[in-house]
Short mmCIF file of C-alpha atoms and ligand atoms in Angstrom, two decimals:
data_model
loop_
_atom_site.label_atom_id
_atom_site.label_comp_id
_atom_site.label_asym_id
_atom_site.label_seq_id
_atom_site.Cartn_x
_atom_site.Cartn_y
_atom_site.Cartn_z
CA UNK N 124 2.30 24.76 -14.20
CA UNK N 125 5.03 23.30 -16.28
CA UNK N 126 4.21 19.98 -16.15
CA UNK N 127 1.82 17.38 -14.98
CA UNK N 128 1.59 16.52 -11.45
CA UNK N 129 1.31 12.74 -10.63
CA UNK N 130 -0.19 10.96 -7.82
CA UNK N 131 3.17 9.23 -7.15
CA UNK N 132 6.52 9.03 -8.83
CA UNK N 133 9.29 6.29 -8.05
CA UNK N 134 12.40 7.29 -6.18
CA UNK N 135 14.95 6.91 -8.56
CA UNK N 136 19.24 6.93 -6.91
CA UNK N 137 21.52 8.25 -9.14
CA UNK N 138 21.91 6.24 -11.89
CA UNK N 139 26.08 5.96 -11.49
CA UNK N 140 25.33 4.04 -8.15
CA UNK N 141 23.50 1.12 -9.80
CA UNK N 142 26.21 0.70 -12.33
CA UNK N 143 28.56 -1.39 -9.90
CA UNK N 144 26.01 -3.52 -8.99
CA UNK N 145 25.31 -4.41 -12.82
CA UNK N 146 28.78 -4.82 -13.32
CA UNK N 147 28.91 -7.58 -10.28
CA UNK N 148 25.60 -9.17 -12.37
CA UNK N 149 27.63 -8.99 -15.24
CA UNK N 150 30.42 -10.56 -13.93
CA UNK N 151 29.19 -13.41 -11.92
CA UNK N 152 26.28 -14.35 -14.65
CA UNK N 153 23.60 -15.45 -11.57
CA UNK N 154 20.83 -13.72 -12.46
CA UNK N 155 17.79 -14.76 -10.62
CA UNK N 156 17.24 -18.30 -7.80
CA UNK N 157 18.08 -17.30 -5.00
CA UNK N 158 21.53 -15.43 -5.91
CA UNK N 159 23.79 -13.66 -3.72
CA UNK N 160 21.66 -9.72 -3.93
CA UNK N 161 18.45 -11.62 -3.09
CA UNK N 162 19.96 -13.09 0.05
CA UNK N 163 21.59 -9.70 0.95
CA UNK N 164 18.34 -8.07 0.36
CA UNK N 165 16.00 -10.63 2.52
CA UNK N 166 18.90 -10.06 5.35
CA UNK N 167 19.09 -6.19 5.03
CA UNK N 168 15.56 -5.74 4.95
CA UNK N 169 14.99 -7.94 8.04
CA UNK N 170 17.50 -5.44 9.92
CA UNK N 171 15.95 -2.28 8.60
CA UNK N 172 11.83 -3.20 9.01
CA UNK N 173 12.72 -5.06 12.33
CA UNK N 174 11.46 -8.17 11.06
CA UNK N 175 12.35 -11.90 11.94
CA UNK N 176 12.05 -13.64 8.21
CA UNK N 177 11.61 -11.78 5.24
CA UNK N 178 10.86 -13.89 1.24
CA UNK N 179 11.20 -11.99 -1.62
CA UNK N 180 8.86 -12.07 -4.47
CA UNK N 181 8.27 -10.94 -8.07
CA UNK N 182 5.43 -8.95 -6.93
CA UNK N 183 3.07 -8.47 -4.10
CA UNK N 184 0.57 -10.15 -5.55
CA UNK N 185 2.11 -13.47 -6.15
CA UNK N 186 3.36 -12.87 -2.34
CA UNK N 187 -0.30 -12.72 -1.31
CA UNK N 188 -1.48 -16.01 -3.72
CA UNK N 189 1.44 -17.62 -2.30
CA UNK N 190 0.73 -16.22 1.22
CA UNK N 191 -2.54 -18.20 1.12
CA UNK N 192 -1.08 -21.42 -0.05
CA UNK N 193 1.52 -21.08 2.70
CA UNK N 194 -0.84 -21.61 5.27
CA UNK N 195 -3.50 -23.58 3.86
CA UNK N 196 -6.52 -21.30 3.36
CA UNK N 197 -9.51 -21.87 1.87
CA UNK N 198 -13.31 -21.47 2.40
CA UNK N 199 -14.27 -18.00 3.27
CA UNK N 200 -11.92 -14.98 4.23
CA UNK N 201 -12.50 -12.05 5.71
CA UNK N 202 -11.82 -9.13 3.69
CA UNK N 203 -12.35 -5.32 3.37
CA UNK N 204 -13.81 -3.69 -0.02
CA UNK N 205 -11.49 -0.49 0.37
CA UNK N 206 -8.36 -1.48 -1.14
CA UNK N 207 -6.70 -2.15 -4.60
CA UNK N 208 -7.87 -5.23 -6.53
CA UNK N 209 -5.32 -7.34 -5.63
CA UNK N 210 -6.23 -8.07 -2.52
CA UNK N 211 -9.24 -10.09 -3.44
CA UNK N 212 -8.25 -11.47 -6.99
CA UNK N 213 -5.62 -12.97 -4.76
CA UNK N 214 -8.62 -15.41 -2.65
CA UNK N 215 -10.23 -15.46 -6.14
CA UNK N 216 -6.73 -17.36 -7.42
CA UNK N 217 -7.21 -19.72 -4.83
CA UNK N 218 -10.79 -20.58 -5.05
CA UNK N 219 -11.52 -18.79 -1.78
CA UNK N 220 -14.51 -16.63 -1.32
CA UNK N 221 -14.17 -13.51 0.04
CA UNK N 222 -16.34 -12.07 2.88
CA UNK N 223 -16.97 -8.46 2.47
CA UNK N 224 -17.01 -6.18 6.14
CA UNK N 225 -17.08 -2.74 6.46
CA UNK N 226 -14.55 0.01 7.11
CA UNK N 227 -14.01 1.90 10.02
CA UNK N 228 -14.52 5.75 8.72
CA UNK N 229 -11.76 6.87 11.30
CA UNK N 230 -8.62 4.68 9.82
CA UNK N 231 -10.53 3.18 6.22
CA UNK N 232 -9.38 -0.13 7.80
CA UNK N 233 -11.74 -3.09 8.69
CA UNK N 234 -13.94 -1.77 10.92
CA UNK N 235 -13.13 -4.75 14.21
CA UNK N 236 -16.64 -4.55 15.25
CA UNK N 237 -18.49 -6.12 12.24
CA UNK N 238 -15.91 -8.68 11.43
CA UNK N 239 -17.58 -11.01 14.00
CA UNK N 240 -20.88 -11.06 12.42
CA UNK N 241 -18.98 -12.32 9.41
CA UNK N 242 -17.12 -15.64 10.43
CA UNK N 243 -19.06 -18.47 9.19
CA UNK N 244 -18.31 -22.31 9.95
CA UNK N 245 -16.47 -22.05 6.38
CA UNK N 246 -14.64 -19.16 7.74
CA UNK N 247 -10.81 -19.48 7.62
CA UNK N 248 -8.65 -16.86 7.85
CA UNK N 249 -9.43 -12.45 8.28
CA UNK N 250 -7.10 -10.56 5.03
CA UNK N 251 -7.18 -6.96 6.31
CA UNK N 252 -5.75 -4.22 4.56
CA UNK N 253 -3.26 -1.53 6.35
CA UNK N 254 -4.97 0.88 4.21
CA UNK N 255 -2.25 4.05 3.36
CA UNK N 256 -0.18 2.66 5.71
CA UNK N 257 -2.56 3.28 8.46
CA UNK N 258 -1.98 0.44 11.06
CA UNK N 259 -5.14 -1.53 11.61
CA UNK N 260 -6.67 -2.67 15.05
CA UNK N 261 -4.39 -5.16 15.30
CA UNK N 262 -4.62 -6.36 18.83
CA UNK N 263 -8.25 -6.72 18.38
CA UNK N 264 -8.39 -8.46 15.33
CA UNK N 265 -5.70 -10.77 16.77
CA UNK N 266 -7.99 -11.18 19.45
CA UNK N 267 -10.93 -12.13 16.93
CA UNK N 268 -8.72 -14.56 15.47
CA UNK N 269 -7.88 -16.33 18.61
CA UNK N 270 -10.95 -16.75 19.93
CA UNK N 271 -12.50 -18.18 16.52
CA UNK N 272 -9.57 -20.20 15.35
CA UNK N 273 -8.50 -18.02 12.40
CA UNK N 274 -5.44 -16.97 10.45
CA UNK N 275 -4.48 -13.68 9.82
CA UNK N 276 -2.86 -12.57 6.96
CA UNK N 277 -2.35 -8.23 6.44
CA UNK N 278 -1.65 -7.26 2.95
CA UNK N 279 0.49 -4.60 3.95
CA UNK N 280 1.33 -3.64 0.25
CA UNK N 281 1.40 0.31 1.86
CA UNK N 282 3.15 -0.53 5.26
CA UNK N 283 6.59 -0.51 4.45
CA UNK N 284 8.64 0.81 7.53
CA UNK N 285 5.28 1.77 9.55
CA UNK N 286 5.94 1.16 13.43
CA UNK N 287 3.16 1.08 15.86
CA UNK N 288 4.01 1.01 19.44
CA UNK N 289 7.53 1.43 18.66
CA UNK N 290 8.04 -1.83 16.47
CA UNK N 291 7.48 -2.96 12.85
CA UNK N 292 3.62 -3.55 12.47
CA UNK N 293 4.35 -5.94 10.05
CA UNK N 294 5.21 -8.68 13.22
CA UNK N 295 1.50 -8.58 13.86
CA UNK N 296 -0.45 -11.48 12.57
CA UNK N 297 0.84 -15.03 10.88
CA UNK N 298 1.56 -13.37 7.83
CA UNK N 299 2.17 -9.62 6.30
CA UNK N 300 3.06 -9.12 2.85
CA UNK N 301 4.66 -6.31 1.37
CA UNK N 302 4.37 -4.56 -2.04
CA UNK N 303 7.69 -3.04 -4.11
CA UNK N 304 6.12 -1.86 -7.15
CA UNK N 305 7.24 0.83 -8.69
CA UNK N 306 4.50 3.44 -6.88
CA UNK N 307 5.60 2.36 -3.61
CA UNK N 308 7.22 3.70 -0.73
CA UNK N 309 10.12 1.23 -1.22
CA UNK N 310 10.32 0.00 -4.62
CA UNK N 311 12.41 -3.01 -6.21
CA UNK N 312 10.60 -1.61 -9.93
CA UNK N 313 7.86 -4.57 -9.43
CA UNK N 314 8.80 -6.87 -6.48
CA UNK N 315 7.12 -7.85 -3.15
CA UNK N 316 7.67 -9.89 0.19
CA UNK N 317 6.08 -12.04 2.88
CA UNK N 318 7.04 -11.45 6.34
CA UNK N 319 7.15 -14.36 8.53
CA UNK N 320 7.46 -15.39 12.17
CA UNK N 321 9.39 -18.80 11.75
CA UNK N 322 11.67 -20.02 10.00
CA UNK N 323 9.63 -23.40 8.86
CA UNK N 324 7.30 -20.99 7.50
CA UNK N 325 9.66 -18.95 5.54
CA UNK N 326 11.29 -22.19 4.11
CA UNK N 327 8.16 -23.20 2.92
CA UNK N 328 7.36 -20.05 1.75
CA UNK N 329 10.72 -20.53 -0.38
CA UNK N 330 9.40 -23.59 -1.81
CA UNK N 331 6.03 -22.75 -2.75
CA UNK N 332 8.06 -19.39 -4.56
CA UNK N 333 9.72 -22.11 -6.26
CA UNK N 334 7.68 -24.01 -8.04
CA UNK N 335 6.79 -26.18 -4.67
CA UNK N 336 11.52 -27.45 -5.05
CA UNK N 337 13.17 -28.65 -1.90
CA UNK N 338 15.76 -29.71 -3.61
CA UNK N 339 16.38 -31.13 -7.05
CA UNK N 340 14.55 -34.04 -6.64
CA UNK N 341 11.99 -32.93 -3.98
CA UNK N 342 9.33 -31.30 -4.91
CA UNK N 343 6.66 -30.98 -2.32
CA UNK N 344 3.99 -28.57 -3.79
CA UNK N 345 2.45 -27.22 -6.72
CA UNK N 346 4.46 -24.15 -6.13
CA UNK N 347 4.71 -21.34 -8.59
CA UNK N 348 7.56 -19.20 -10.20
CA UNK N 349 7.42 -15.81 -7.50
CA UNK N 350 11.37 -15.03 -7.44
CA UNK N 351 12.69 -11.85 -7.33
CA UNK N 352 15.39 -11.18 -9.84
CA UNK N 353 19.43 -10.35 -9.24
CA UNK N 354 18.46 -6.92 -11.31
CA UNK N 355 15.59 -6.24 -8.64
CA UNK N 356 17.34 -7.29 -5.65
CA UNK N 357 20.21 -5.33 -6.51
CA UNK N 358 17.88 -2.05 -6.95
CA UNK N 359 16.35 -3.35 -3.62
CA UNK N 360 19.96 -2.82 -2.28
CA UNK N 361 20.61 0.18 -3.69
CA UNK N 362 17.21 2.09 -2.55
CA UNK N 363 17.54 0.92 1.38
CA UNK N 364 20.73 3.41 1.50
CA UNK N 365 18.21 6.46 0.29
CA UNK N 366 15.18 5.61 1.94
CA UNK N 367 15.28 7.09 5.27
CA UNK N 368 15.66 10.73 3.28
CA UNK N 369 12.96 9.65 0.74
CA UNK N 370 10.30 9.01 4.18
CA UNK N 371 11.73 12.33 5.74
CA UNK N 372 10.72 14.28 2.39
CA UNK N 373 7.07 12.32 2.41
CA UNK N 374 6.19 12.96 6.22
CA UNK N 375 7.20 16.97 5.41
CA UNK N 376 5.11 17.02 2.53
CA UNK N 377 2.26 15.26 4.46
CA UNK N 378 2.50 17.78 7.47
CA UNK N 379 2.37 20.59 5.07
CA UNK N 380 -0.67 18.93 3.89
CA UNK N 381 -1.96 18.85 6.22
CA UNK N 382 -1.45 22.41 7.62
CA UNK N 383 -2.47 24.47 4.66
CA UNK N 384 -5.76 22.19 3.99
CA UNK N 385 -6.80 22.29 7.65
CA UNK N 386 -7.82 25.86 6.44
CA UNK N 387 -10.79 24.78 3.78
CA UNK N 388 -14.16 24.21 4.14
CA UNK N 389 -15.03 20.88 3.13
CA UNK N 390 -11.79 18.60 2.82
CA UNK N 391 -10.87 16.71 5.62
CA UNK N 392 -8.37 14.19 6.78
CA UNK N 393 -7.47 11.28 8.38
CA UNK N 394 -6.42 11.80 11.92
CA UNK N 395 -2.75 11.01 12.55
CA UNK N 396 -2.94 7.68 14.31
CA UNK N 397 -1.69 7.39 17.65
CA UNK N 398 1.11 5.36 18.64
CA UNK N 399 1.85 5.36 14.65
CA UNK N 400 5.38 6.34 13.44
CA UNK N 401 3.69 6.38 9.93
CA UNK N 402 5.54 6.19 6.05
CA UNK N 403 3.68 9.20 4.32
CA UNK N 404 2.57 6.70 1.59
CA UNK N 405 -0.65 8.21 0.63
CA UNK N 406 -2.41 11.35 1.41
CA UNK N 407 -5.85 10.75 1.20
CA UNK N 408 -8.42 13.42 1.23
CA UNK N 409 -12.32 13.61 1.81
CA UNK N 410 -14.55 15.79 -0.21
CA UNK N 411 -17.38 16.66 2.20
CA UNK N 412 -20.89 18.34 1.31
CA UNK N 413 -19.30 22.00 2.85
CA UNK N 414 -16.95 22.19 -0.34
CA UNK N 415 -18.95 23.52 -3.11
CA UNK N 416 -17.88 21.15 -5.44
CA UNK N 417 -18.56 17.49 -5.63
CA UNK N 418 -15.27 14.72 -5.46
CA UNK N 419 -15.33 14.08 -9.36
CA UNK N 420 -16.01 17.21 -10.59
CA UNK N 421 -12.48 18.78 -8.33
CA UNK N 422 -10.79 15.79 -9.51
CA UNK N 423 -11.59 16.61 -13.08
CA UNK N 424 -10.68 20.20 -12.57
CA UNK N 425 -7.67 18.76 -10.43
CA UNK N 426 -6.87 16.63 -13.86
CA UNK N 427 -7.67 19.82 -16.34
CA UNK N 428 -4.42 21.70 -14.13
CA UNK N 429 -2.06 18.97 -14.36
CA UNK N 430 -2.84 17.57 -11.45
CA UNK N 431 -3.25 13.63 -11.72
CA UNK N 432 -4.63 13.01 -7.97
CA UNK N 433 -6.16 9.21 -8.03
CA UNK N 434 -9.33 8.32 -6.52
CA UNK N 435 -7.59 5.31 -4.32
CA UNK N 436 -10.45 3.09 -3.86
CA UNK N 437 -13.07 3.81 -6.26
CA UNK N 438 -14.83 2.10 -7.48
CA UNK N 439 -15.21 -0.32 -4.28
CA UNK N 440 -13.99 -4.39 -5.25
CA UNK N 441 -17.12 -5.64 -3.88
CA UNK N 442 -18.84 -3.23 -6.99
CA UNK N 443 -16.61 -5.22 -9.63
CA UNK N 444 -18.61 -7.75 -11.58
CA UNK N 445 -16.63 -10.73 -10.27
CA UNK N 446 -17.34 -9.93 -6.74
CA UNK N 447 -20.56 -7.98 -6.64
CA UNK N 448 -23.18 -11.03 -7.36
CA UNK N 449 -22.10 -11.92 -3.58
CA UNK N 450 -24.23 -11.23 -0.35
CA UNK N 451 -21.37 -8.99 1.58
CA UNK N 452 -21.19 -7.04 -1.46
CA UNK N 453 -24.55 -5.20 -0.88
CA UNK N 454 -24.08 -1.64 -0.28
CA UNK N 455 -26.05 -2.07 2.56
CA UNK N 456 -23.60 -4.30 4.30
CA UNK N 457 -21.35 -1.42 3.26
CA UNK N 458 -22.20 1.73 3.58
CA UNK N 459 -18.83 3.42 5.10
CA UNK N 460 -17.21 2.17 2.41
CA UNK N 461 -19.07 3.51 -0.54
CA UNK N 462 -19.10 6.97 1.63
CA UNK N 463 -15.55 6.88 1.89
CA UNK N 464 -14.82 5.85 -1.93
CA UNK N 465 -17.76 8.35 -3.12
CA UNK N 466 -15.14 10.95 -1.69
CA UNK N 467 -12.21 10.15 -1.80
CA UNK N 468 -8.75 11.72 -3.51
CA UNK N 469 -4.82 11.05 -3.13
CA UNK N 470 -2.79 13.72 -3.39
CA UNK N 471 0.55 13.73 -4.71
CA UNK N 472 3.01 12.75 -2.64
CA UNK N 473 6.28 11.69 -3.42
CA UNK N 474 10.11 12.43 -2.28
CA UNK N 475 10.45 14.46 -5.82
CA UNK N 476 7.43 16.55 -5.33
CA UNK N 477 8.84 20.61 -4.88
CA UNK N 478 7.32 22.77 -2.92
CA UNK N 479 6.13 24.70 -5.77
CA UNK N 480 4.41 21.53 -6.99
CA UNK N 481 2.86 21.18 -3.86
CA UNK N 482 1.55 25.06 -3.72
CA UNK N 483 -0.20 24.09 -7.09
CA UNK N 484 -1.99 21.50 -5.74
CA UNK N 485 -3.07 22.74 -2.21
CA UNK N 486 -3.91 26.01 -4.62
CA UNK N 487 -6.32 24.16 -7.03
CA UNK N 488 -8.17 22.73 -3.46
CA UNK N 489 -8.37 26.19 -2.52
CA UNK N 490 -9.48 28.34 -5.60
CA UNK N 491 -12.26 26.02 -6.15
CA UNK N 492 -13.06 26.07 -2.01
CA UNK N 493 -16.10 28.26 -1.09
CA UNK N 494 -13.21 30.35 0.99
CA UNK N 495 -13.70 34.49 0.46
CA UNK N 496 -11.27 35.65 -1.63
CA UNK N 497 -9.02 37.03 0.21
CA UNK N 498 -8.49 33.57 2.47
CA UNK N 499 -7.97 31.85 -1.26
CA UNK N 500 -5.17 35.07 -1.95
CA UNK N 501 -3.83 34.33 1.68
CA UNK N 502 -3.47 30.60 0.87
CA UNK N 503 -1.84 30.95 -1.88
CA UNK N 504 0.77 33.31 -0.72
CA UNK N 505 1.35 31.09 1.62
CA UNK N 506 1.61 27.92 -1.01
CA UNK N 507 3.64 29.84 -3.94
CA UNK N 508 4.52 32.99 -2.23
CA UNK N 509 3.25 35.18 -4.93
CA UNK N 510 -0.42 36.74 -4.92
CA UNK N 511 -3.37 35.12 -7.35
N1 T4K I 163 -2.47 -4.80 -2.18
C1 T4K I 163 -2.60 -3.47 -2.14
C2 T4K I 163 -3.33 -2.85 -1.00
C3 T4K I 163 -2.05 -2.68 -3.16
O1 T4K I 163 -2.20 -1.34 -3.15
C4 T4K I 163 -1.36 -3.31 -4.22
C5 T4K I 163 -0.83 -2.54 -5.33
C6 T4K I 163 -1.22 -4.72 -4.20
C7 T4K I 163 -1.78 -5.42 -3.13
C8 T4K I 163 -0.50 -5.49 -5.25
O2 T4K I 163 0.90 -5.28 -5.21
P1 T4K I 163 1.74 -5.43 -6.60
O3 T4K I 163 1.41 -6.78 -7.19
O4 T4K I 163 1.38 -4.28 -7.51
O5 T4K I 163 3.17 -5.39 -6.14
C9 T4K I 163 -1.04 1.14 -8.81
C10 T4K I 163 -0.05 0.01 -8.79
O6 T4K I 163 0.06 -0.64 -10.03
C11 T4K I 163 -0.34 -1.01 -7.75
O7 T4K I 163 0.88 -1.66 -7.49
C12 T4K I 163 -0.81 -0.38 -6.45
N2 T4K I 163 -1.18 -1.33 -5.48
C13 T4K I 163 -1.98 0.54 -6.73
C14 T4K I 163 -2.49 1.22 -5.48
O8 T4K I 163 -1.56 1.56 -7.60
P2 T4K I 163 -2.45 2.06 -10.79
O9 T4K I 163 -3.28 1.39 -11.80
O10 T4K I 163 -3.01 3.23 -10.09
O11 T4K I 163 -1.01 2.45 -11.36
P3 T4K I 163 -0.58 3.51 -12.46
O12 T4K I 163 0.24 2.79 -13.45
O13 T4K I 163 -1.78 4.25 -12.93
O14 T4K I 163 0.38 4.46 -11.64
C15 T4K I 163 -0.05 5.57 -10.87
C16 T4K I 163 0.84 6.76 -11.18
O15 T4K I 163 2.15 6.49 -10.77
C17 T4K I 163 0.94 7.11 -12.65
O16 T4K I 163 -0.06 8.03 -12.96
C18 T4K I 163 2.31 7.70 -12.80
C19 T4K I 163 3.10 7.07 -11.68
N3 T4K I 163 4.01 6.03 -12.16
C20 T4K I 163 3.58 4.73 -12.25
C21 T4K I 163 4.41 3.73 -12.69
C22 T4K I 163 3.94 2.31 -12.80
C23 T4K I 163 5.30 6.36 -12.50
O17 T4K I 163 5.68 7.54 -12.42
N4 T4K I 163 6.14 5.38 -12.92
C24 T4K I 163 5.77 4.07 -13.02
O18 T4K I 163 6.58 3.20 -13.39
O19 T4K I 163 -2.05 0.94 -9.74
#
């Protein structure tokens, strides 16, 4: 191993592309509200995800505070526990309470059938996740939503380019908002977006993103600063010509993945998702009790090879002190969730990761697997084509 092995790395273009876009910064001095690469952005990213109204933000977080404002939620929201913390520090931000349900163990998604058994009178609005990219039940929760009166809004911070039924699955619900950070699929360095049905909600949207201006003398909320800058938009630009060969090199590292681990004992997968065209973003695996070690102790030894897997979502949100005083929190109310995040490792998987780089790693899974020997040498001819 010659060096370490992250979970994710950005996609980087060559640097010699970005130049003239710098030099077009440099020349016409707009740098950030609204300037001419943030509206070429919004519109090329509309035509590529297959979306109707796209708003660009600093981040995906301020796209999800904002999100919330846009439409006016408060009370309780339905959320899921499985996720990164932004997804309920962003309810927090608005003095919302979020409603813990459980994950379904098949997609680590919230699990359609307990969301019911949630809704309160207070209830407002359901906040699922599209955890790894994995499209959610969608048609049911919409159907939830319907029936009691509630918004949906997906924080779809992994869904970039993920079709489902052969269009963008971010047109399901009121709201889906995106994530650009630098670990994404897509990345703008830090940067996010709201995608919107209508274009009243998009302007206001715009507002809110601008510290609540309609104009210079209008200002018709207490909106907050969430623009994306000329320098990110730009980058945003830039990165939409390389992306379709950055998702081709994630899916073939993911079905090699999942290939050469299908052999050991213990790790398993999440089923490829039907009538998914999905974006490779994560590649989670499950540490069962038939792999002779437990999740930490092969991450550590994962960690001690150069091998920086990360152990997306442990510890669960509802288990962080701001959220765990709360009734959903309980493990009880739970329990697929803690299972799943008691287990759980990403891989690497990125469009720079070799195929060397991904030998190590499947190698590591395997040495440590209760496989005889000669499966482990097998393996690993197959991974590095050399013998152990
Ligand atoms: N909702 C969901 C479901 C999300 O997953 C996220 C973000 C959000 C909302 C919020 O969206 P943003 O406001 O972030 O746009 C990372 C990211 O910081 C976070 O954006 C992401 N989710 C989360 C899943 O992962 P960490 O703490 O694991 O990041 P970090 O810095 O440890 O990075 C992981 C690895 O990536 C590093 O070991 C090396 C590599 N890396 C990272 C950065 C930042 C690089 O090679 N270069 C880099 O610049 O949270």
């Amino acid at each position: 191993m010659t060096k370490p092995i992250y979970v994710t790395q950005p996609h980087l273009p060559p640097l010699e592309e970005f130049i003239p876009y710098l030099q077009q910064i440099w020349d016409n001095k707009i740098l950030t509200n609204n300037g001419p690469f943030h509206r070429q952005l919004e519109q090329a990213l509309c035509e590529y995800l297959g979306v109707e109204h796209l708003a660009l933000f600093t981040n995906g977080t301020i796209a999800l505070v904002t999100a919330l404002q846009a439409l006016r939620i408060g009370g309780e929201v339905i959320t899921t526990p499985y996720s990164f913390v932004a997804t309920a520090h962003s309810l927090l931000w608005n003095n919302i309470k979020p409603v813990f349900v459980d994950i379904d163990p098949v997609t680590c998604n919230l699990d359609p059938d307990r969301i019911e058994e949630a809704i309160t009178p207070q209830t407002t609005a359901i906040m699922p996740v599209h955890c790894y990219g994995n499209p959610c039940a969608v048609e049911r929760i919409q159907n939830i939503a319907d029936t009691y009166g509630l918004k949906v809004i997906y924080d779809a911070a992994h869904a970039f380019g993920v079709r489902y039924k052969g269009a963008s699955l971010l047109r399901h619900g009121d709201l889906s908002v995106l994530s650009f950070h630098a670990t994404k699929v897509f990345n703008t360095f830090e940067g996010g977006a709201i995608v919107c049905p209508d274009a009243k909600t998009k302007q206001r949207i715009d507002y809110l993103k601008n510290f609540g201006f309609a104009n210079e003398v209008t200002i018709t909320a207490p909106g907050i600063n969430g623009k994306m800058s000329e320098i990110n938009a730009a980058f945003g630009l830039l990165q939409l010509k390389h992306i379709d060969a950055a998702l081709l090199r994630r899916r073939q590292i993911e079905t090699r993945y999942r290939k050469e681990l299908a052999q050991v004992l213990g790790i398993s997968m999440l089923p490829v998702q039907t009538d998914t065209h999905g974006n490779a973003a994560y590649f989670p695996i499950l540490i069962d009790e038939a792999y002779p070690l437990d999740r930490d102790t092969l991450y550590q030894i994962m960690k001690a090879a150069g091998i920086h897997g990360r152990r997306y979502f442990y510890p669960l949100i509802s288990d962080m002190p701001m959220y765990r005083g709360s009734e959903s929190a309980k493990h009880d109310n739970l329990k697929i969730a803690k299972q799943v995040a008691d287990r759980v490792i990403c891989l690497p998987i990125y469009p720079g990761l070799n195929d060397e780089q991904i030998g190590e790693v499947i190698s590591v899974i395997f040495a440590q697997s209760s496989m005889p020997d000669e499966v482990c040498g097998k393996a690993h001819e197959m991974t590095t084509g050399s013998r152990i």
